[in-house]
Coordinates of C-alpha atoms in Angstrom, one line a residue:
M1 CA 0.1 -0.2 0.3
I2 CA 2.9 2.6 0.9
R3 CA 4.8 1.5 -2.7
L4 CA 1.2 2.7 -4.1
I5 CA 0.9 6.0 -2.5
L6 CA 4.7 7.1 -3.3
A7 CA 4.2 5.8 -6.7
V8 CA 1.1 7.8 -7.2
A9 CA 2.8 11.0 -5.4
A10 CA 5.4 10.6 -7.8
A11 CA 3.5 10.3 -10.9
I12 CA 1.7 13.5 -9.8
L13 CA 5.0 15.2 -9.3
A14 CA 6.4 14.3 -12.3
A15 CA 3.2 15.9 -14.2
A16 CA 2.9 18.9 -12.5
A17 CA 6.4 19.6 -13.3
G18 CA 5.8 18.6 -17.1
A19 CA 3.2 21.5 -17.0
F20 CA 5.2 23.9 -15.1
F21 CA 8.3 23.8 -17.9
A22 CA 5.1 24.1 -20.4
L23 CA 4.0 26.6 -19.4
N24 CA 6.9 28.3 -18.3
P25 CA 9.6 27.4 -21.5
G26 CA 13.0 28.8 -21.5
T27 CA 16.3 28.5 -23.0
A28 CA 19.9 26.9 -21.7
T29 CA 23.3 28.6 -23.1
F30 CA 26.5 26.1 -22.4
E31 CA 30.0 27.7 -23.5
F32 CA 33.1 25.5 -23.6
L33 CA 36.2 25.9 -25.3
G34 CA 34.9 28.9 -27.6
W35 CA 31.9 26.4 -28.5
R36 CA 28.3 27.8 -27.6
A37 CA 24.9 25.7 -27.9
E38 CA 21.6 27.5 -26.8
L39 CA 18.7 25.2 -26.1
P40 CA 15.8 24.6 -24.9
F41 CA 15.9 24.2 -21.0
V42 CA 13.2 21.2 -20.8
V43 CA 16.0 19.5 -23.1
A44 CA 18.8 20.8 -21.2
A45 CA 17.8 19.3 -17.9
G46 CA 16.7 15.7 -19.8
G47 CA 20.4 15.8 -21.7
L48 CA 21.7 16.3 -18.1
I49 CA 19.9 13.6 -16.5
L50 CA 20.8 11.1 -19.7
F51 CA 24.6 12.4 -19.1
A52 CA 24.6 11.8 -15.2
F53 CA 22.7 8.2 -15.6
L54 CA 25.2 7.1 -18.3
F55 CA 28.0 8.4 -15.9
L56 CA 26.6 6.3 -13.3
V57 CA 26.4 3.2 -14.8
L58 CA 30.1 3.6 -16.6
W59 CA 31.1 4.1 -12.8
W60 CA 28.9 1.2 -11.8
G61 CA 31.0 -0.6 -14.5
I62 CA 34.4 0.3 -13.4
Y63 CA 33.1 -0.7 -9.5
L64 CA 32.5 -4.3 -10.5
A65 CA 35.4 -4.3 -12.8
W66 CA 37.9 -3.9 -10.2
T67 CA 35.6 -5.6 -6.7
S68 CA 34.4 -8.5 -9.2
P69 CA 38.2 -11.0 -8.0
D70 CA 37.6 -10.5 -4.4
K71 CA 33.9 -10.9 -4.6
M72 CA 34.2 -14.2 -6.9
K73 CA 36.4 -15.3 -3.9
A74 CA 34.2 -14.8 -1.3
F75 CA 31.5 -16.2 -3.2
L76 CA 33.5 -19.1 -3.8
S77 CA 34.5 -19.4 0.1
R78 CA 30.9 -19.0 0.9
R79 CA 30.5 -21.5 -1.7
R80 CA 32.5 -23.9 -0.1
R81 CA 31.7 -23.8 3.8
E82 CA 28.0 -24.2 3.1
Q83 CA 29.6 -28.1 1.8
G84 CA 31.1 -28.3 4.5
Y85 CA 28.6 -27.8 6.3
D86 CA 26.5 -29.4 4.8
A87 CA 29.0 -32.6 5.2
L88 CA 29.7 -32.0 9.2
E89 CA 25.8 -32.1 9.3
K90 CA 26.0 -36.0 7.3
A91 CA 28.8 -37.2 9.3
L92 CA 27.3 -36.0 12.6
I93 CA 23.8 -38.1 11.7
A94 CA 25.7 -40.9 10.1
S95 CA 27.7 -40.8 13.5
A96 CA 24.8 -41.3 15.5
A97 CA 22.8 -43.4 13.4
G98 CA 25.6 -46.1 13.8
D99 CA 26.8 -46.1 10.4
G100 CA 30.9 -45.6 10.7
E101 CA 31.6 -46.3 7.0
A102 CA 28.9 -43.0 5.9
A103 CA 30.6 -41.3 9.1
V104 CA 34.1 -41.6 7.9
R105 CA 33.6 -40.5 4.5
Q106 CA 31.6 -36.8 5.3
A107 CA 34.1 -36.6 7.9
A108 CA 36.7 -36.7 5.9
R109 CA 35.1 -34.6 2.9
A110 CA 33.8 -31.9 6.3
D111 CA 37.7 -32.1 7.2
A112 CA 38.5 -30.8 3.4
L113 CA 36.2 -28.2 3.0
L114 CA 36.5 -26.7 5.9
E115 CA 39.3 -25.0 7.7
R116 CA 38.3 -26.2 10.9
P117 CA 40.9 -28.6 12.3
A118 CA 39.9 -28.9 16.1
L119 CA 36.2 -29.6 14.3
S120 CA 37.3 -31.8 11.8
R121 CA 39.8 -33.6 14.0
L122 CA 37.0 -34.5 16.5
L123 CA 34.5 -35.2 14.3
A124 CA 36.7 -37.8 12.8
A125 CA 37.8 -39.6 15.7
R126 CA 33.8 -40.3 16.7
A127 CA 33.1 -41.2 13.3
A128 CA 36.3 -43.5 13.4
E129 CA 35.0 -45.0 16.3
A130 CA 31.6 -45.8 15.0
A131 CA 33.3 -47.7 12.5
G132 CA 35.5 -49.7 14.9
N133 CA 38.1 -48.2 14.3
L134 CA 39.7 -47.5 17.2
E135 CA 43.2 -47.3 16.4
G136 CA 42.0 -44.7 13.8
A137 CA 40.2 -42.6 16.7
E138 CA 43.1 -43.0 18.9
A139 CA 45.1 -41.4 16.8
H140 CA 43.0 -38.5 16.0
Y141 CA 42.4 -37.8 19.6
E142 CA 46.1 -37.5 20.1
A143 CA 46.2 -35.0 17.4
L144 CA 43.7 -33.3 19.6
L145 CA 46.1 -32.7 22.4
E146 CA 48.2 -30.3 20.5
D147 CA 45.5 -27.7 21.0
K148 CA 44.8 -26.7 24.2
R149 CA 41.1 -25.8 23.2
T150 CA 40.5 -29.4 22.9
Q151 CA 42.8 -30.9 25.5
V152 CA 39.8 -32.0 27.7
V153 CA 37.7 -33.7 25.2
A154 CA 40.6 -35.3 23.9
H155 CA 41.6 -36.9 27.3
R156 CA 38.1 -38.0 27.6
G157 CA 38.1 -39.5 24.4
L158 CA 41.2 -41.7 25.1
A159 CA 40.0 -42.3 28.3
Q160 CA 36.9 -44.0 26.6
L161 CA 39.0 -45.8 24.4
A162 CA 41.8 -47.3 27.2
H163 CA 38.4 -48.2 29.8
E164 CA 37.0 -50.2 26.9
R165 CA 40.1 -52.8 26.0
G166 CA 40.4 -53.0 30.4
D167 CA 43.9 -50.6 30.5
Q168 CA 42.5 -49.0 33.7
Q169 CA 45.7 -47.4 33.8
T170 CA 45.8 -45.6 31.4
T171 CA 42.4 -44.8 31.8
E172 CA 43.5 -43.2 34.9
E173 CA 46.4 -40.8 33.3
H174 CA 43.8 -39.5 30.6
A175 CA 41.1 -38.6 33.4
K176 CA 43.8 -37.4 35.8
D177 CA 45.0 -34.7 33.3
A178 CA 41.0 -33.9 32.4
F179 CA 40.1 -33.3 36.3
A180 CA 43.2 -31.1 36.8
K181 CA 42.3 -28.8 33.6
A182 CA 37.7 -29.1 34.0
K183 CA 36.9 -28.3 37.5
G184 CA 33.4 -29.1 36.9
A185 CA 34.0 -31.8 34.7
R186 CA 31.3 -34.7 36.0
W187 CA 32.9 -37.4 34.0
A188 CA 36.5 -36.9 34.2
F189 CA 35.9 -37.4 38.3
E190 CA 33.9 -40.9 37.6
A191 CA 36.4 -42.2 35.5
L192 CA 39.7 -41.5 37.8
L193 CA 37.4 -42.5 40.9
D194 CA 36.2 -45.8 39.1
S195 CA 39.7 -46.6 37.5
Q196 CA 41.4 -45.9 40.9
I197 CA 38.7 -48.3 43.0
A198 CA 39.2 -51.3 40.0
Q199 CA 43.1 -50.8 40.2
G200 CA 42.4 -50.9 44.1
R201 CA 44.6 -48.0 44.8
W202 CA 42.2 -47.6 47.9
E203 CA 44.1 -44.5 49.2
A204 CA 44.3 -43.0 45.6
A205 CA 40.8 -43.3 45.2
L206 CA 39.9 -41.3 49.0
D207 CA 41.9 -38.5 47.8
T208 CA 39.8 -38.3 44.5
L209 CA 36.5 -38.7 46.6
N210 CA 37.7 -35.5 49.0
E211 CA 38.7 -33.6 45.9
G212 CA 35.4 -34.6 44.8
E213 CA 33.4 -33.4 47.6
R214 CA 35.1 -30.1 47.1
R215 CA 34.2 -29.9 43.9
K216 CA 30.3 -30.7 45.2
Q217 CA 30.6 -33.7 42.2
L218 CA 28.1 -36.0 44.5
P219 CA 25.5 -35.5 47.3
L220 CA 27.1 -36.0 50.9
D221 CA 25.6 -38.5 51.8
Q222 CA 26.7 -40.9 48.7
I223 CA 30.3 -39.6 49.2
Q224 CA 30.2 -40.4 53.2
R225 CA 29.1 -43.6 52.2
R226 CA 31.8 -44.8 49.4
R227 CA 35.1 -43.0 51.6
A228 CA 33.2 -45.1 54.7
V229 CA 33.8 -48.3 52.1
I230 CA 36.7 -47.1 50.3
M231 CA 38.6 -46.3 53.9
T232 CA 37.6 -49.9 55.0
A233 CA 38.5 -51.2 52.4
A234 CA 42.2 -49.7 52.7
A235 CA 42.4 -50.4 56.0
M236 CA 41.7 -54.6 55.2
S237 CA 44.4 -54.4 52.9
L238 CA 46.6 -52.5 55.2
E239 CA 46.0 -54.5 58.7
E240 CA 48.9 -56.9 58.2
E241 CA 51.8 -54.4 57.3
Q242 CA 50.3 -51.3 59.0
A243 CA 48.1 -51.9 61.7
D244 CA 48.2 -48.5 63.2
R245 CA 47.5 -47.1 59.5
A246 CA 44.7 -49.5 59.4
R247 CA 43.2 -49.2 63.0
D248 CA 43.1 -45.0 62.4
L249 CA 41.0 -45.6 58.6
A250 CA 39.0 -48.2 60.2
E251 CA 38.3 -45.6 63.2
A252 CA 37.6 -42.5 60.3
A253 CA 35.2 -44.7 58.1
T254 CA 33.0 -45.4 61.4
K255 CA 32.4 -41.7 61.7
A256 CA 32.1 -41.1 58.3
A257 CA 29.1 -44.0 58.0
P258 CA 28.7 -45.0 61.8
G259 CA 25.8 -47.8 60.0
F260 CA 28.3 -49.2 57.9
A261 CA 29.1 -52.5 59.7
P262 CA 32.0 -53.7 57.9
A263 CA 33.9 -50.9 59.0
A264 CA 32.7 -51.0 62.8
T265 CA 33.5 -54.3 63.4
L266 CA 37.1 -53.7 61.9
A267 CA 37.5 -50.9 63.9
S268 CA 36.5 -52.6 67.0
R269 CA 38.3 -55.3 66.5
L270 CA 41.7 -53.3 65.7
L271 CA 41.0 -51.4 68.5
A272 CA 40.4 -55.0 70.9
Q273 CA 43.9 -55.8 70.1
S274 CA 45.5 -53.0 70.9
R275 CA 43.7 -52.9 74.4
R276 CA 41.0 -50.1 73.6
H277 CA 38.2 -52.1 74.8
K278 CA 35.9 -49.2 75.5
K279 CA 36.9 -47.5 72.7
A280 CA 35.4 -50.2 70.5
S281 CA 32.4 -51.0 72.6
D282 CA 31.2 -47.5 71.6
V283 CA 32.4 -47.6 67.9
L284 CA 30.0 -51.0 68.1
E285 CA 27.1 -49.6 69.8
T286 CA 27.1 -46.6 68.2
A287 CA 27.0 -48.9 64.6
W288 CA 24.1 -50.5 66.3
Q289 CA 22.2 -47.1 67.1
A290 CA 22.7 -46.0 63.5
A291 CA 22.1 -49.6 62.2
P292 CA 21.1 -53.0 64.3
H293 CA 23.6 -55.4 62.0
P294 CA 23.8 -59.0 63.4
V295 CA 27.5 -59.2 63.1
L296 CA 27.1 -56.3 65.5
A297 CA 26.2 -58.4 67.9
R298 CA 28.2 -61.2 67.4
S299 CA 31.3 -58.9 67.5
Y300 CA 29.7 -57.2 70.5
K301 CA 29.3 -60.4 72.7
D302 CA 33.1 -61.6 71.8
L303 CA 34.9 -58.6 72.4
R304 CA 36.4 -59.8 75.9
K305 CA 37.3 -62.9 75.1
S306 CA 37.7 -63.4 79.5
D307 CA 34.0 -62.9 79.8
T308 CA 31.8 -65.7 81.3
P309 CA 28.7 -66.6 79.1
T310 CA 26.8 -65.1 81.8
K311 CA 28.6 -61.7 81.4
R312 CA 28.0 -61.6 77.3
L313 CA 24.1 -62.0 77.4
E314 CA 24.3 -58.7 79.8
R315 CA 26.4 -57.2 77.1
L316 CA 23.8 -58.6 74.5
K317 CA 20.9 -56.8 76.9
A318 CA 22.4 -53.6 77.2
L319 CA 22.7 -53.6 73.7
V320 CA 19.2 -54.5 72.5
E321 CA 18.8 -50.6 74.3
L322 CA 20.1 -48.8 72.2
A323 CA 17.6 -49.6 69.2
P324 CA 14.9 -51.8 70.9
E325 CA 12.5 -50.9 68.3
H326 CA 14.2 -52.0 65.7
R327 CA 13.6 -56.0 64.2
E328 CA 17.1 -56.7 64.4
S329 CA 17.2 -56.1 68.2
Q330 CA 14.1 -57.6 68.7
L331 CA 15.2 -60.7 67.2
L332 CA 18.5 -60.8 69.5
K333 CA 16.3 -60.1 72.3
A334 CA 14.7 -63.3 71.7
Q335 CA 17.3 -65.2 71.0
I336 CA 18.3 -64.5 74.3
A337 CA 15.4 -65.1 76.2
L338 CA 15.7 -68.6 74.0
D339 CA 19.7 -69.0 75.8
E340 CA 18.2 -68.4 79.2
G341 CA 14.8 -70.6 78.8
E342 CA 12.3 -67.8 78.9
S343 CA 10.3 -69.4 76.9
A344 CA 7.2 -66.8 77.5
V345 CA 9.7 -63.6 76.6
A346 CA 10.8 -65.1 73.6
E347 CA 6.9 -65.9 72.6
R348 CA 5.8 -62.7 73.4
I349 CA 8.3 -61.2 71.1
L350 CA 8.4 -63.6 68.0
L351 CA 4.7 -63.9 67.8
P352 CA 3.8 -60.3 66.7
L353 CA 6.8 -60.6 63.9
L354 CA 5.3 -63.9 62.4
E355 CA 1.9 -61.8 62.3
E356 CA 3.1 -58.5 60.9
T357 CA 5.2 -60.3 58.0
T358 CA 6.2 -63.1 56.1
P359 CA 8.5 -64.8 57.8
S360 CA 11.5 -65.9 56.8
A361 CA 13.3 -69.4 57.6
R362 CA 15.7 -67.9 60.3
V363 CA 12.2 -66.4 62.2
C364 CA 10.3 -70.2 61.6
A365 CA 13.5 -71.5 62.7
M366 CA 13.6 -69.8 66.2
V367 CA 9.7 -70.2 67.1
A368 CA 10.4 -74.0 66.3
R369 CA 13.1 -73.7 68.8
L370 CA 10.2 -72.0 71.0
Y371 CA 8.1 -74.7 71.2
R372 CA 10.8 -77.4 71.4
L373 CA 11.2 -75.1 74.8
Q374 CA 8.0 -75.8 75.8
D375 CA 7.8 -79.4 75.2
R376 CA 5.5 -78.9 71.9
D377 CA 7.6 -81.2 69.9
E378 CA 5.0 -81.6 67.4
D379 CA 5.0 -77.8 66.6
A380 CA 8.3 -78.0 66.5
R381 CA 8.5 -79.8 63.9
R382 CA 5.7 -78.6 62.0
W383 CA 7.8 -74.6 62.1
M384 CA 10.9 -76.3 61.1
T385 CA 9.1 -77.9 57.9
R386 CA 8.1 -74.4 57.6
A387 CA 11.3 -72.7 58.0
A388 CA 12.9 -75.0 54.9
N389 CA 10.6 -73.7 52.6
A390 CA 10.8 -70.2 53.6
S391 CA 12.2 -67.6 52.4
V392 CA 16.2 -67.5 53.4
E393 CA 18.7 -64.5 55.0
A394 CA 22.1 -63.7 54.9
D395 CA 22.9 -65.7 57.3
W396 CA 26.1 -63.6 58.5
T397 CA 27.9 -65.8 61.1
D398 CA 28.6 -68.6 58.0
M399 CA 31.1 -65.7 55.6
D400 CA 34.5 -67.3 57.1
E401 CA 35.7 -70.5 58.2
E402 CA 38.1 -69.0 60.9
G403 CA 35.0 -67.1 62.3
R404 CA 35.6 -63.1 60.6
P405 CA 32.9 -61.3 59.4
F406 CA 33.1 -59.7 56.2
P407 CA 36.0 -61.7 54.4
Y408 CA 35.5 -59.7 51.2
T409 CA 37.8 -60.5 48.3
S410 CA 38.6 -57.4 46.5
D411 CA 35.7 -57.8 43.7
D412 CA 33.9 -57.3 46.7
W413 CA 34.9 -54.2 48.2
K414 CA 35.2 -52.8 44.8
R415 CA 31.5 -53.6 43.7
M416 CA 30.3 -52.6 47.8
V417 CA 32.0 -49.0 46.8
Y418 CA 29.1 -48.7 44.5
V419 CA 25.9 -50.6 46.3
Y420 CA 26.6 -49.3 49.5
G421 CA 28.1 -46.1 49.0
D422 CA 24.6 -45.3 46.2
E423 CA 22.2 -47.7 47.2
A424 CA 23.0 -47.6 51.6
R425 CA 23.0 -51.5 51.1
L426 CA 25.4 -54.3 52.4
I427 CA 26.2 -57.6 49.2
H428 CA 26.4 -61.5 50.8
P429 CA 27.7 -62.6 48.1
R430 CA 27.6 -66.3 49.3
H431 CA 23.9 -65.6 49.3
E432 CA 23.7 -64.4 46.0
R433 CA 25.3 -66.9 44.9
Y434 CA 22.9 -69.5 46.8
E435 CA 25.9 -70.9 48.6
G436 CA 25.3 -72.8 51.7
A437 CA 21.7 -73.3 51.4
A438 CA 21.7 -76.6 53.6
D439 CA 23.5 -74.5 56.1
A440 CA 20.6 -71.8 55.8
V441 CA 18.8 -72.4 59.1
P442 CA 21.6 -74.0 61.5
E443 CA 19.0 -74.1 64.3
T444 CA 18.0 -76.9 63.2
A445 CA 20.7 -79.3 65.1
L446 CA 18.4 -77.9 68.2
L447 CA 16.1 -80.1 67.6
E448 CA 16.5 -83.7 68.7
A449 CA 14.5 -86.4 67.9
P450 CA 11.2 -87.1 69.7
R451 CA 11.7 -88.4 73.0
P452 CA 10.7 -91.8 73.9
K453 CA 7.5 -92.5 74.6
P454 CA 6.9 -94.6 78.2
V455 CA 4.3 -97.9 77.6
T456 CA 2.8 -100.3 79.8
G457 CA 3.7 -104.1 79.6
G458 CA 6.9 -105.0 77.3
V459 CA 10.3 -105.0 77.7
T460 CA 11.1 -103.6 81.0
Q461 CA 14.6 -101.6 81.6
G462 CA 16.4 -101.1 84.7
T463 CA 14.0 -98.8 86.0
G464 CA 11.4 -101.1 85.3
T465 CA 9.5 -98.5 82.7
A466 CA 9.2 -99.9 79.2
F467 CA 10.5 -97.9 76.4
Y468 CA 9.6 -98.4 72.5
D469 CA 11.1 -96.2 69.6
A470 CA 9.1 -94.0 67.1
P471 CA 7.9 -97.0 64.2
R472 CA 10.7 -95.8 61.2
Q473 CA 9.5 -95.2 57.7
P474 CA 8.4 -98.6 55.3
D475 CA 11.8 -97.1 53.4
D476 CA 14.1 -96.6 56.1
P477 CA 16.2 -100.0 56.8
G478 CA 17.4 -98.6 59.8
V479 CA 21.3 -99.2 60.8
G480 CA 22.6 -102.3 62.6
E481 CA 24.9 -102.6 66.0
A482 CA 27.9 -102.8 63.7
E483 CA 27.1 -100.4 61.5
S484 CA 26.3 -97.7 64.5
E485 CA 29.3 -97.9 66.3
G486 CA 31.4 -96.7 62.9
P487 CA 33.2 -93.6 62.5
D488 CA 30.2 -92.0 60.4
D489 CA 28.2 -92.2 62.8
E490 CA 30.0 -90.5 65.5
G491 CA 30.1 -87.7 63.6
R492 CA 26.3 -87.9 62.8
A493 CA 25.7 -87.9 66.5
A494 CA 28.3 -85.3 66.8

């Protein structure tokens, strides 16, 4: 609309000018080098306008001729750049799609068209990875180390390649360089920590974790749990050669995560060895308050070897009171009551546990022991049968033939860093592999054979009362007298 208005206005002005010149004729005189000319004013004005137009056309032509080489060069450069970006786009798409050959081909084309060596080398490295050419990718990443701008990304690529081929030492070297240069690189922290843990370099991993805490790479609670595991693993590895250092690490681990039972049991054992029984007791009590665990009770009971059985039970009773509402405290209290023959106390504790949850084999066995204590043999056998089919809890008392709790292997400790550090959950490798299933309910040893029942008549013993054995099953051939005296039967009786 504006253009139409301007065009109409220009036409009106032109018509007005034409009318003005027609009503006011005049002449224009020109003199140049003795040459004189007189022309009507309108003709002279038209000639001047035509001359100015031709002059502008000539000047424009001269300008084009003068600047055409630069413009042609700029045009070709722009076209080349557009083609390079097009190749770059295709290479990225092919790399993301997993088409390695197309990615390499387009990356080479982008490298030839673009004057961006860092970008083209990075793209070539990623394309080589997509094509499975790890050696070529490594060569491109090493070339990127020459540029300060791309050193961190080069270290990341080289660390990833080293990790994939299982070279944890090289992974650690590149991750360490990147971690020092890029303060906020989360991947560098994780790669460095993972490689140190994989190599069992516990104290180096602890230093890395401390620096990660300073940079706020992980939540504080996760940092603390990982620190506890790493310190405990380090203490275990130093126990034979540097007992003092191992004790200090174990104590520090209990402060980082008081509920981490392996740290508490290790620290209490090392403290007891140095005759610091009061400190060892405090460590176990603090751990029980944070997270009651069967091994903590076992360690607390056996802390002083010179204690009498009565004294040990008294100590366990005091331990229960530190977290009386916890399930483990309830079970421990029931166990103490069974050991002392207080069936009423044990029944008051165990029966609510049966109503609240699906009882495990451990609870069922304790109920069977309770009924055995009450001379209810039929109920005891029924609950033992139920225990054999119930879910089995991890048996934390059978992990070491020498009686030492938590004898994890190096690989178990490495896994524990993440399982407990991230999930606050202990692992039990033997339980996970379903080992020791036959010993899952050790309380079965407490159930004796049914008592013989007195009868009237029959063969009399020296006391004057006759007895008979429980009837055998049809397919039970029995045991002869000669066989009953063999060593195997002695082992079974034991």
